[in-house]
RNA sequence: GGACACUUAGCUCAGUUGGGAGAGCACCUCCUUGACGUGGAGGGGGUCAGGGGUUCGAGUCCCUUAGUGUCCACCA
């Protein structure tokens, strides 16, 4: 039966059907197979609360391109999918949801809350997965994992206990970043600094004289951005080198309002150049002051509650909010005459990246991962190239973080997450860290324990993702075969949160690095270059784009014209272009199918017939080159360049030239050999081009492929095209390029002269070179098909050509079109003179280069040869134009 | 304060070992040719931010200036 396609490509009709077929046929599924080489990618697990956004689309498209390509290349390709429990994000969302229903999380209690959370996971966790499928992602869904499934839980506990035993995990009271709204500690990576307009309050504390009296004349003045923390001041610091304050050394000041005596300590931390060279020290609420406090054995007075209101240590301010208290204290100091002045001041304030609440540094007992040793192999991996970051500039960002790394605070005062496997003896408080609750206290023999209420940072489990998903801590075959993985694809925004932590975790627990290459992508921005955000409401919904233009168009848009790691702007005109391309491919295929005889076997598996003509060789040669280059680009992760080449080949070479050039042969079935050769070439080139395109546009390529095939097959499991020496036809390539040049010249002249397309004209090709005439003789019909020729004649001399014919000059030949009634000789002379001038310029440039001795002695030989060839061509053309001008001027 | 990136056609961007400036969109002219008007043919438009250097040769490498953006950083 004759195969047919619709007139336009309608992605909506086919995408879901094809995806379902792929899943049913298990094409995405990978099993250990030692006869094949593995290629593994683990998905950056999307949050269960998440809704598909452009960031996912970017991630997914790049991964899917790589995995589909490698699968076609014969690798045993595994794309390991899964989702993340996203501890804090999910907990906040559920808490808010409960609040709307008038339910308070604390009143509800931990157990009930977790039940609710699991219900939530069941209900919404699948949404994101079904959305990923809309993009065409070829993940092995049979292997789908969740960061809080049984296996991952086991891995997390294993790691925690092991690292605790090795001393890499410890509990300590230290300054942590505290979010007063989420009421949990957060890691340094989760703090986002925002430039905020604030004030610098200049305050003075009175000195305590040697006799113990409070001075009314001697003060020590300093500036602060946070006056309310004075409630927790336990010292004032000066630089030991600072001569201005030498009389104050060893003395004390009185902390007003609170009436506490504070020592004046000397610490080189104080910058003499800044302000007055004096710093008030609040060890409990500032990380630097905390360090100073440790060095000078200062008291640590916490003045804040978990919600950032003032606690009992704040005396009469107890219960006030931190900012309310600030105003009250400033007012009181002013009344006491201790406020010197207020300056406007802009400074960086740490905020929580989730809720943007100003973070409060507080001393808390938390669990930490000791980083100094762990980070070393992670630095080495990138330094020595064992892990390659793309683009390479990411190295610096990476090292900047590793060089300044601090211990990682991993405990969170949340419920949704992996609970810390630490147990406290109810009687003596002994801490036992173990996989299961201990039976007997090793210290006091008591049998009652309470588990640590805290959970772990989400990224603690994500850090294990590449190996826990393959079965670790068990020694599975999957792990041995698929690990380490090959490429990680992710946004540069989570390099610190995730990438680095996976690298050191993997090295620590697996003894090897988790992947060989990290391909970073940027952000997708709106048409004005703004970040897409909920508050701006400028987010573009990928599902809507798919609905309107198709998943292939979305994918192509995302990967086109973007260098690795760069942000991109997204707007519909770009997607329209991608959709148009899908339609172009569709219609080219449709045309080919229309010309295939009924019941004829598809040419795909047939050997090359003998009757191929130069133009067939030409397109095969072009295809061959494209195959080679595209594969090379993809190997270097230059996906944008690769797809551009496929696009150009299909649209410019195949559709605009080749198909047009073979049409006469298709419409004329008298010459069966030529007809067959054309059909074979059309199909062969199409199939190969579709294969090159498939990783980028899986749906349209599959639909065409399957329609074209006789048997039920899939392009996604077909072989990736390989460069073949026997498809190289250098001479034919050159010949067709010459014809194209002549055709373009004729079209050009006709447009310039405003000749209606309907007006055909006889075309004479004149050349004194036999091989050139041969080329045009075999290519005669191209002039008729492409250059409005009624007839074409190839000859050596000018016999029979009117003197005033229009001429098109190319290197080896001159094409004459007699248009006597239309030709304005002076205009013709002008046109040719212009061309002559242009050539003169080129010739000059070329001659300059070739007469430059240094160029000749230093440039590579092939470059010189290339330049000589060009010069020759220019000279030939130039001479012919000169000759033609002479004729016309007679 | 440090680091990184960007500055190329009206707009958005490619341009990866340095060797005659590209694409898409927009714009102008023409085309109801039997795959496609989501198309075809032709065209206009750029001193590749400014300056200096290396080189036979620089959009591409080095230095510098200016503008923009991002990340990092405890200066109270």
JSON list of C-alpha atoms in Angstrom, two decimals, chain A residues 568-763:
[
{"chain": "A", "resi": 568, "resn": "UNK", "atom": "CA", "xyz": [19.10, 31.42, 27.04]},
{"chain": "A", "resi": 569, "resn": "UNK", "atom": "CA", "xyz": [16.12, 33.56, 26.30]},
{"chain": "A", "resi": 570, "resn": "UNK", "atom": "CA", "xyz": [12.95, 31.80, 25.40]},
{"chain": "A", "resi": 571, "resn": "UNK", "atom": "CA", "xyz": [10.25, 33.19, 23.20]},
{"chain": "A", "resi": 572, "resn": "UNK", "atom": "CA", "xyz": [7.64, 31.77, 20.93]},
{"chain": "A", "resi": 573, "resn": "UNK", "atom": "CA", "xyz": [9.16, 32.90, 17.64]},
{"chain": "A", "resi": 574, "resn": "UNK", "atom": "CA", "xyz": [12.01, 30.53, 18.30]},
{"chain": "A", "resi": 575, "resn": "UNK", "atom": "CA", "xyz": [9.64, 27.67, 18.97]},
{"chain": "A", "resi": 576, "resn": "UNK", "atom": "CA", "xyz": [7.71, 28.50, 15.82]},
{"chain": "A", "resi": 577, "resn": "UNK", "atom": "CA", "xyz": [10.87, 28.13, 13.82]},
{"chain": "A", "resi": 578, "resn": "UNK", "atom": "CA", "xyz": [11.49, 24.73, 15.41]},
{"chain": "A", "resi": 579, "resn": "UNK", "atom": "CA", "xyz": [7.96, 23.68, 14.62]},
{"chain": "A", "resi": 580, "resn": "UNK", "atom": "CA", "xyz": [8.41, 24.82, 11.03]},
{"chain": "A", "resi": 581, "resn": "UNK", "atom": "CA", "xyz": [11.46, 22.66, 10.79]},
{"chain": "A", "resi": 582, "resn": "UNK", "atom": "CA", "xyz": [9.55, 19.62, 12.04]},
{"chain": "A", "resi": 583, "resn": "UNK", "atom": "CA", "xyz": [6.98, 20.35, 9.39]},
{"chain": "A", "resi": 584, "resn": "UNK", "atom": "CA", "xyz": [9.68, 20.68, 6.77]},
{"chain": "A", "resi": 585, "resn": "UNK", "atom": "CA", "xyz": [11.12, 17.28, 7.63]},
{"chain": "A", "resi": 586, "resn": "UNK", "atom": "CA", "xyz": [7.62, 15.88, 7.63]},
{"chain": "A", "resi": 587, "resn": "UNK", "atom": "CA", "xyz": [6.84, 17.23, 4.19]},
{"chain": "A", "resi": 588, "resn": "UNK", "atom": "CA", "xyz": [10.10, 16.20, 2.61]},
{"chain": "A", "resi": 589, "resn": "UNK", "atom": "CA", "xyz": [9.34, 12.70, 3.83]},
{"chain": "A", "resi": 590, "resn": "UNK", "atom": "CA", "xyz": [5.81, 12.97, 2.61]},
{"chain": "A", "resi": 591, "resn": "UNK", "atom": "CA", "xyz": [7.07, 13.90, -0.83]},
{"chain": "A", "resi": 592, "resn": "UNK", "atom": "CA", "xyz": [9.42, 10.95, -0.95]},
{"chain": "A", "resi": 593, "resn": "UNK", "atom": "CA", "xyz": [6.67, 8.56, 0.10]},
{"chain": "A", "resi": 594, "resn": "UNK", "atom": "CA", "xyz": [4.35, 9.96, -2.53]},
{"chain": "A", "resi": 595, "resn": "UNK", "atom": "CA", "xyz": [6.87, 9.00, -5.14]},
{"chain": "A", "resi": 596, "resn": "UNK", "atom": "CA", "xyz": [7.47, 5.50, -3.91]},
{"chain": "A", "resi": 597, "resn": "UNK", "atom": "CA", "xyz": [5.70, 2.91, -5.99]},
{"chain": "A", "resi": 598, "resn": "UNK", "atom": "CA", "xyz": [2.98, 0.89, -4.38]},
{"chain": "A", "resi": 599, "resn": "UNK", "atom": "CA", "xyz": [4.17, -2.41, -3.03]},
{"chain": "A", "resi": 600, "resn": "UNK", "atom": "CA", "xyz": [7.76, -1.49, -3.78]},
{"chain": "A", "resi": 601, "resn": "UNK", "atom": "CA", "xyz": [10.07, -2.70, -1.07]},
{"chain": "A", "resi": 602, "resn": "UNK", "atom": "CA", "xyz": [11.50, 0.18, 0.87]},
{"chain": "A", "resi": 603, "resn": "UNK", "atom": "CA", "xyz": [14.99, 0.94, -0.26]},
{"chain": "A", "resi": 604, "resn": "UNK", "atom": "CA", "xyz": [16.33, 1.16, 3.23]},
{"chain": "A", "resi": 605, "resn": "UNK", "atom": "CA", "xyz": [17.88, -2.24, 3.38]},
{"chain": "A", "resi": 606, "resn": "UNK", "atom": "CA", "xyz": [18.65, -2.51, -0.32]},
{"chain": "A", "resi": 607, "resn": "UNK", "atom": "CA", "xyz": [22.25, -2.21, -1.50]},
{"chain": "A", "resi": 608, "resn": "UNK", "atom": "CA", "xyz": [23.25, 0.81, -3.50]},
{"chain": "A", "resi": 609, "resn": "UNK", "atom": "CA", "xyz": [22.01, 0.42, -7.09]},
{"chain": "A", "resi": 610, "resn": "UNK", "atom": "CA", "xyz": [24.46, 0.89, -9.91]},
{"chain": "A", "resi": 611, "resn": "UNK", "atom": "CA", "xyz": [22.80, 3.79, -11.67]},
{"chain": "A", "resi": 612, "resn": "UNK", "atom": "CA", "xyz": [23.63, 6.59, -9.25]},
{"chain": "A", "resi": 613, "resn": "UNK", "atom": "CA", "xyz": [24.24, 9.92, -10.92]},
{"chain": "A", "resi": 614, "resn": "UNK", "atom": "CA", "xyz": [26.62, 12.70, -9.91]},
{"chain": "A", "resi": 615, "resn": "UNK", "atom": "CA", "xyz": [23.91, 14.53, -8.00]},
{"chain": "A", "resi": 616, "resn": "UNK", "atom": "CA", "xyz": [23.17, 11.40, -5.99]},
{"chain": "A", "resi": 617, "resn": "UNK", "atom": "CA", "xyz": [26.84, 11.08, -5.20]},
{"chain": "A", "resi": 618, "resn": "UNK", "atom": "CA", "xyz": [26.95, 14.71, -4.25]},
{"chain": "A", "resi": 619, "resn": "UNK", "atom": "CA", "xyz": [24.21, 14.43, -1.62]},
{"chain": "A", "resi": 620, "resn": "UNK", "atom": "CA", "xyz": [25.67, 11.19, -0.25]},
{"chain": "A", "resi": 621, "resn": "UNK", "atom": "CA", "xyz": [29.00, 12.90, 0.08]},
{"chain": "A", "resi": 622, "resn": "UNK", "atom": "CA", "xyz": [27.39, 15.83, 1.89]},
{"chain": "A", "resi": 623, "resn": "UNK", "atom": "CA", "xyz": [25.52, 13.46, 4.14]},
{"chain": "A", "resi": 624, "resn": "UNK", "atom": "CA", "xyz": [28.71, 11.57, 4.87]},
{"chain": "A", "resi": 625, "resn": "UNK", "atom": "CA", "xyz": [30.45, 14.74, 5.92]},
{"chain": "A", "resi": 626, "resn": "UNK", "atom": "CA", "xyz": [27.51, 15.72, 8.08]},
{"chain": "A", "resi": 627, "resn": "UNK", "atom": "CA", "xyz": [27.51, 12.33, 9.81]},
{"chain": "A", "resi": 628, "resn": "UNK", "atom": "CA", "xyz": [31.17, 12.71, 10.62]},
{"chain": "A", "resi": 629, "resn": "UNK", "atom": "CA", "xyz": [30.97, 16.25, 11.89]},
{"chain": "A", "resi": 630, "resn": "UNK", "atom": "CA", "xyz": [27.78, 15.81, 13.87]},
{"chain": "A", "resi": 631, "resn": "UNK", "atom": "CA", "xyz": [29.19, 12.79, 15.65]},
{"chain": "A", "resi": 632, "resn": "UNK", "atom": "CA", "xyz": [32.39, 14.64, 16.46]},
{"chain": "A", "resi": 633, "resn": "UNK", "atom": "CA", "xyz": [30.49, 17.61, 17.81]},
{"chain": "A", "resi": 634, "resn": "UNK", "atom": "CA", "xyz": [28.34, 15.39, 19.97]},
{"chain": "A", "resi": 635, "resn": "UNK", "atom": "CA", "xyz": [31.38, 13.65, 21.36]},
{"chain": "A", "resi": 636, "resn": "UNK", "atom": "CA", "xyz": [32.54, 17.06, 22.52]},
{"chain": "A", "resi": 637, "resn": "UNK", "atom": "CA", "xyz": [29.08, 17.81, 23.94]},
{"chain": "A", "resi": 638, "resn": "UNK", "atom": "CA", "xyz": [28.61, 20.55, 21.36]},
{"chain": "A", "resi": 639, "resn": "UNK", "atom": "CA", "xyz": [24.97, 19.71, 20.92]},
{"chain": "A", "resi": 640, "resn": "UNK", "atom": "CA", "xyz": [23.93, 23.11, 19.67]},
{"chain": "A", "resi": 641, "resn": "UNK", "atom": "CA", "xyz": [26.48, 23.02, 16.88]},
{"chain": "A", "resi": 642, "resn": "UNK", "atom": "CA", "xyz": [25.65, 19.42, 16.05]},
{"chain": "A", "resi": 643, "resn": "UNK", "atom": "CA", "xyz": [21.94, 20.00, 15.63]},
{"chain": "A", "resi": 644, "resn": "UNK", "atom": "CA", "xyz": [22.55, 23.14, 13.62]},
{"chain": "A", "resi": 645, "resn": "UNK", "atom": "CA", "xyz": [24.49, 21.04, 11.12]},
{"chain": "A", "resi": 646, "resn": "UNK", "atom": "CA", "xyz": [21.72, 18.50, 10.85]},
{"chain": "A", "resi": 647, "resn": "UNK", "atom": "CA", "xyz": [19.21, 21.31, 10.38]},
{"chain": "A", "resi": 648, "resn": "UNK", "atom": "CA", "xyz": [21.27, 22.95, 7.65]},
{"chain": "A", "resi": 649, "resn": "UNK", "atom": "CA", "xyz": [21.88, 19.69, 5.87]},
{"chain": "A", "resi": 650, "resn": "UNK", "atom": "CA", "xyz": [18.22, 18.73, 5.81]},
{"chain": "A", "resi": 651, "resn": "UNK", "atom": "CA", "xyz": [16.79, 22.08, 4.93]},
{"chain": "A", "resi": 652, "resn": "UNK", "atom": "CA", "xyz": [19.42, 23.67, 2.70]},
{"chain": "A", "resi": 653, "resn": "UNK", "atom": "CA", "xyz": [21.12, 20.79, 0.98]},
{"chain": "A", "resi": 654, "resn": "UNK", "atom": "CA", "xyz": [18.57, 18.04, 0.96]},
{"chain": "A", "resi": 655, "resn": "UNK", "atom": "CA", "xyz": [15.28, 19.91, 0.57]},
{"chain": "A", "resi": 656, "resn": "UNK", "atom": "CA", "xyz": [16.25, 23.06, -1.28]},
{"chain": "A", "resi": 657, "resn": "UNK", "atom": "CA", "xyz": [18.70, 21.47, -3.67]},
{"chain": "A", "resi": 658, "resn": "UNK", "atom": "CA", "xyz": [18.69, 17.73, -3.87]},
{"chain": "A", "resi": 659, "resn": "UNK", "atom": "CA", "xyz": [14.95, 17.12, -3.90]},
{"chain": "A", "resi": 660, "resn": "UNK", "atom": "CA", "xyz": [14.48, 19.88, -6.45]},
{"chain": "A", "resi": 661, "resn": "UNK", "atom": "CA", "xyz": [17.25, 18.44, -8.59]},
{"chain": "A", "resi": 662, "resn": "UNK", "atom": "CA", "xyz": [15.84, 14.93, -8.72]},
{"chain": "A", "resi": 663, "resn": "UNK", "atom": "CA", "xyz": [12.22, 15.90, -9.37]},
{"chain": "A", "resi": 664, "resn": "UNK", "atom": "CA", "xyz": [12.57, 15.61, -13.15]},
{"chain": "A", "resi": 665, "resn": "UNK", "atom": "CA", "xyz": [13.83, 12.09, -12.73]},
{"chain": "A", "resi": 666, "resn": "UNK", "atom": "CA", "xyz": [10.96, 11.16, -10.48]},
{"chain": "A", "resi": 667, "resn": "UNK", "atom": "CA", "xyz": [8.35, 12.54, -12.84]},
{"chain": "A", "resi": 668, "resn": "UNK", "atom": "CA", "xyz": [9.92, 10.74, -15.75]},
{"chain": "A", "resi": 669, "resn": "UNK", "atom": "CA", "xyz": [9.68, 6.99, -15.31]},
{"chain": "A", "resi": 670, "resn": "UNK", "atom": "CA", "xyz": [11.03, 6.21, -18.79]},
{"chain": "A", "resi": 671, "resn": "UNK", "atom": "CA", "xyz": [14.50, 5.76, -17.44]},
{"chain": "A", "resi": 672, "resn": "UNK", "atom": "CA", "xyz": [13.95, 3.10, -14.83]},
{"chain": "A", "resi": 673, "resn": "UNK", "atom": "CA", "xyz": [17.57, 2.97, -13.75]},
{"chain": "A", "resi": 674, "resn": "UNK", "atom": "CA", "xyz": [17.80, 6.67, -13.09]},
{"chain": "A", "resi": 675, "resn": "UNK", "atom": "CA", "xyz": [14.41, 6.62, -11.41]},
{"chain": "A", "resi": 676, "resn": "UNK", "atom": "CA", "xyz": [15.40, 3.83, -9.11]},
{"chain": "A", "resi": 677, "resn": "UNK", "atom": "CA", "xyz": [18.71, 5.43, -8.24]},
{"chain": "A", "resi": 678, "resn": "UNK", "atom": "CA", "xyz": [16.98, 8.66, -7.30]},
{"chain": "A", "resi": 679, "resn": "UNK", "atom": "CA", "xyz": [14.47, 6.89, -5.10]},
{"chain": "A", "resi": 680, "resn": "UNK", "atom": "CA", "xyz": [17.13, 4.85, -3.42]},
{"chain": "A", "resi": 681, "resn": "UNK", "atom": "CA", "xyz": [19.21, 7.93, -2.70]},
{"chain": "A", "resi": 682, "resn": "UNK", "atom": "CA", "xyz": [16.23, 9.92, -1.46]},
{"chain": "A", "resi": 683, "resn": "UNK", "atom": "CA", "xyz": [15.29, 7.24, 1.01]},
{"chain": "A", "resi": 684, "resn": "UNK", "atom": "CA", "xyz": [18.81, 6.47, 2.09]},
{"chain": "A", "resi": 685, "resn": "UNK", "atom": "CA", "xyz": [19.65, 10.09, 2.76]},
{"chain": "A", "resi": 686, "resn": "UNK", "atom": "CA", "xyz": [16.32, 10.67, 4.48]},
{"chain": "A", "resi": 687, "resn": "UNK", "atom": "CA", "xyz": [16.72, 7.71, 6.80]},
{"chain": "A", "resi": 688, "resn": "UNK", "atom": "CA", "xyz": [20.22, 8.70, 7.77]},
{"chain": "A", "resi": 689, "resn": "UNK", "atom": "CA", "xyz": [19.23, 12.29, 8.32]},
{"chain": "A", "resi": 690, "resn": "UNK", "atom": "CA", "xyz": [16.30, 11.17, 10.46]},
{"chain": "A", "resi": 691, "resn": "UNK", "atom": "CA", "xyz": [18.66, 9.11, 12.56]},
{"chain": "A", "resi": 692, "resn": "UNK", "atom": "CA", "xyz": [20.96, 12.06, 13.11]},
{"chain": "A", "resi": 693, "resn": "UNK", "atom": "CA", "xyz": [17.96, 14.10, 14.11]},
{"chain": "A", "resi": 694, "resn": "UNK", "atom": "CA", "xyz": [16.30, 11.51, 16.27]},
{"chain": "A", "resi": 695, "resn": "UNK", "atom": "CA", "xyz": [18.02, 12.29, 19.58]},
{"chain": "A", "resi": 696, "resn": "UNK", "atom": "CA", "xyz": [16.87, 15.88, 19.21]},
{"chain": "A", "resi": 697, "resn": "UNK", "atom": "CA", "xyz": [13.41, 15.32, 17.76]},
{"chain": "A", "resi": 698, "resn": "UNK", "atom": "CA", "xyz": [12.40, 11.81, 18.73]},
{"chain": "A", "resi": 699, "resn": "UNK", "atom": "CA", "xyz": [8.71, 11.91, 17.86]},
{"chain": "A", "resi": 700, "resn": "UNK", "atom": "CA", "xyz": [8.59, 13.24, 14.34]},
{"chain": "A", "resi": 701, "resn": "UNK", "atom": "CA", "xyz": [11.55, 11.12, 13.30]},
{"chain": "A", "resi": 702, "resn": "UNK", "atom": "CA", "xyz": [9.99, 7.99, 14.75]},
{"chain": "A", "resi": 703, "resn": "UNK", "atom": "CA", "xyz": [6.65, 8.58, 13.10]},
{"chain": "A", "resi": 704, "resn": "UNK", "atom": "CA", "xyz": [8.22, 9.04, 9.69]},
{"chain": "A", "resi": 705, "resn": "UNK", "atom": "CA", "xyz": [10.61, 6.16, 10.17]},
{"chain": "A", "resi": 706, "resn": "UNK", "atom": "CA", "xyz": [7.83, 3.79, 11.06]},
{"chain": "A", "resi": 707, "resn": "UNK", "atom": "CA", "xyz": [5.62, 4.90, 8.21]},
{"chain": "A", "resi": 708, "resn": "UNK", "atom": "CA", "xyz": [8.44, 4.45, 5.78]},
{"chain": "A", "resi": 709, "resn": "UNK", "atom": "CA", "xyz": [9.40, 1.03, 7.07]},
{"chain": "A", "resi": 710, "resn": "UNK", "atom": "CA", "xyz": [7.64, -2.07, 5.99]},
{"chain": "A", "resi": 711, "resn": "UNK", "atom": "CA", "xyz": [8.11, -3.89, 9.22]},
{"chain": "A", "resi": 712, "resn": "UNK", "atom": "CA", "xyz": [7.29, -2.64, 12.66]},
{"chain": "A", "resi": 713, "resn": "UNK", "atom": "CA", "xyz": [10.48, -1.11, 13.92]},
{"chain": "A", "resi": 714, "resn": "UNK", "atom": "CA", "xyz": [11.74, 1.87, 15.82]},
{"chain": "A", "resi": 715, "resn": "UNK", "atom": "CA", "xyz": [14.31, 4.45, 14.91]},
{"chain": "A", "resi": 716, "resn": "UNK", "atom": "CA", "xyz": [15.34, 4.68, 18.55]},
{"chain": "A", "resi": 717, "resn": "UNK", "atom": "CA", "xyz": [16.89, 1.23, 18.42]},
{"chain": "A", "resi": 718, "resn": "UNK", "atom": "CA", "xyz": [18.35, 1.62, 14.96]},
{"chain": "A", "resi": 719, "resn": "UNK", "atom": "CA", "xyz": [22.06, 2.15, 14.36]},
{"chain": "A", "resi": 720, "resn": "UNK", "atom": "CA", "xyz": [23.66, 5.55, 14.53]},
{"chain": "A", "resi": 721, "resn": "UNK", "atom": "CA", "xyz": [25.02, 6.47, 11.06]},
{"chain": "A", "resi": 722, "resn": "UNK", "atom": "CA", "xyz": [28.71, 5.98, 10.51]},
{"chain": "A", "resi": 723, "resn": "UNK", "atom": "CA", "xyz": [31.02, 7.77, 8.11]},
{"chain": "A", "resi": 724, "resn": "UNK", "atom": "CA", "xyz": [31.85, 5.61, 5.09]},
{"chain": "A", "resi": 725, "resn": "UNK", "atom": "CA", "xyz": [34.80, 6.13, 2.78]},
{"chain": "A", "resi": 726, "resn": "UNK", "atom": "CA", "xyz": [32.83, 4.72, -0.13]},
{"chain": "A", "resi": 727, "resn": "UNK", "atom": "CA", "xyz": [30.35, 7.57, 0.18]},
{"chain": "A", "resi": 728, "resn": "UNK", "atom": "CA", "xyz": [33.01, 10.13, -0.58]},
{"chain": "A", "resi": 729, "resn": "UNK", "atom": "CA", "xyz": [32.70, 11.48, -4.10]},
{"chain": "A", "resi": 730, "resn": "UNK", "atom": "CA", "xyz": [35.02, 14.42, -4.35]},
{"chain": "A", "resi": 731, "resn": "UNK", "atom": "CA", "xyz": [34.72, 15.02, -8.09]},
{"chain": "A", "resi": 732, "resn": "UNK", "atom": "CA", "xyz": [30.96, 14.77, -8.22]},
{"chain": "A", "resi": 733, "resn": "UNK", "atom": "CA", "xyz": [30.74, 17.03, -5.23]},
{"chain": "A", "resi": 734, "resn": "UNK", "atom": "CA", "xyz": [32.75, 19.66, -7.07]},
{"chain": "A", "resi": 735, "resn": "UNK", "atom": "CA", "xyz": [30.75, 19.23, -10.25]},
{"chain": "A", "resi": 736, "resn": "UNK", "atom": "CA", "xyz": [27.41, 19.79, -8.54]},
{"chain": "A", "resi": 737, "resn": "UNK", "atom": "CA", "xyz": [28.75, 22.78, -6.66]},
{"chain": "A", "resi": 738, "resn": "UNK", "atom": "CA", "xyz": [29.72, 24.25, -10.05]},
{"chain": "A", "resi": 739, "resn": "UNK", "atom": "CA", "xyz": [26.22, 23.71, -11.35]},
{"chain": "A", "resi": 740, "resn": "UNK", "atom": "CA", "xyz": [24.74, 25.25, -8.23]},
{"chain": "A", "resi": 741, "resn": "UNK", "atom": "CA", "xyz": [26.92, 28.27, -8.75]},
{"chain": "A", "resi": 742, "resn": "UNK", "atom": "CA", "xyz": [25.68, 28.67, -12.31]},
{"chain": "A", "resi": 743, "resn": "UNK", "atom": "CA", "xyz": [22.06, 28.22, -11.26]},
{"chain": "A", "resi": 744, "resn": "UNK", "atom": "CA", "xyz": [22.43, 30.81, -8.53]},
{"chain": "A", "resi": 745, "resn": "UNK", "atom": "CA", "xyz": [24.03, 33.13, -11.04]},
{"chain": "A", "resi": 746, "resn": "UNK", "atom": "CA", "xyz": [21.15, 32.78, -13.47]},
{"chain": "A", "resi": 747, "resn": "UNK", "atom": "CA", "xyz": [18.54, 33.31, -10.76]},
{"chain": "A", "resi": 748, "resn": "UNK", "atom": "CA", "xyz": [20.45, 36.31, -9.64]},
{"chain": "A", "resi": 749, "resn": "UNK", "atom": "CA", "xyz": [20.62, 37.96, -13.00]},
{"chain": "A", "resi": 750, "resn": "UNK", "atom": "CA", "xyz": [16.99, 37.29, -13.69]},
{"chain": "A", "resi": 751, "resn": "UNK", "atom": "CA", "xyz": [15.91, 38.88, -10.45]},
{"chain": "A", "resi": 752, "resn": "UNK", "atom": "CA", "xyz": [18.07, 41.89, -11.09]},
{"chain": "A", "resi": 753, "resn": "UNK", "atom": "CA", "xyz": [16.51, 42.27, -14.49]},
{"chain": "A", "resi": 754, "resn": "UNK", "atom": "CA", "xyz": [13.00, 41.66, -13.21]},
{"chain": "A", "resi": 755, "resn": "UNK", "atom": "CA", "xyz": [12.36, 38.77, -15.55]},
{"chain": "A", "resi": 756, "resn": "UNK", "atom": "CA", "xyz": [9.10, 37.05, -14.70]},
{"chain": "A", "resi": 757, "resn": "UNK", "atom": "CA", "xyz": [9.53, 33.42, -13.69]},
{"chain": "A", "resi": 758, "resn": "UNK", "atom": "CA", "xyz": [7.01, 32.45, -16.27]},
{"chain": "A", "resi": 759, "resn": "UNK", "atom": "CA", "xyz": [9.32, 33.68, -18.98]},
{"chain": "A", "resi": 760, "resn": "UNK", "atom": "CA", "xyz": [11.61, 30.77, -19.85]},
{"chain": "A", "resi": 761, "resn": "UNK", "atom": "CA", "xyz": [14.78, 31.32, -21.86]},
{"chain": "A", "resi": 762, "resn": "UNK", "atom": "CA", "xyz": [17.34, 29.35, -23.70]},
{"chain": "A", "resi": 763, "resn": "UNK", "atom": "CA", "xyz": [20.62, 28.97, -21.85]}
]
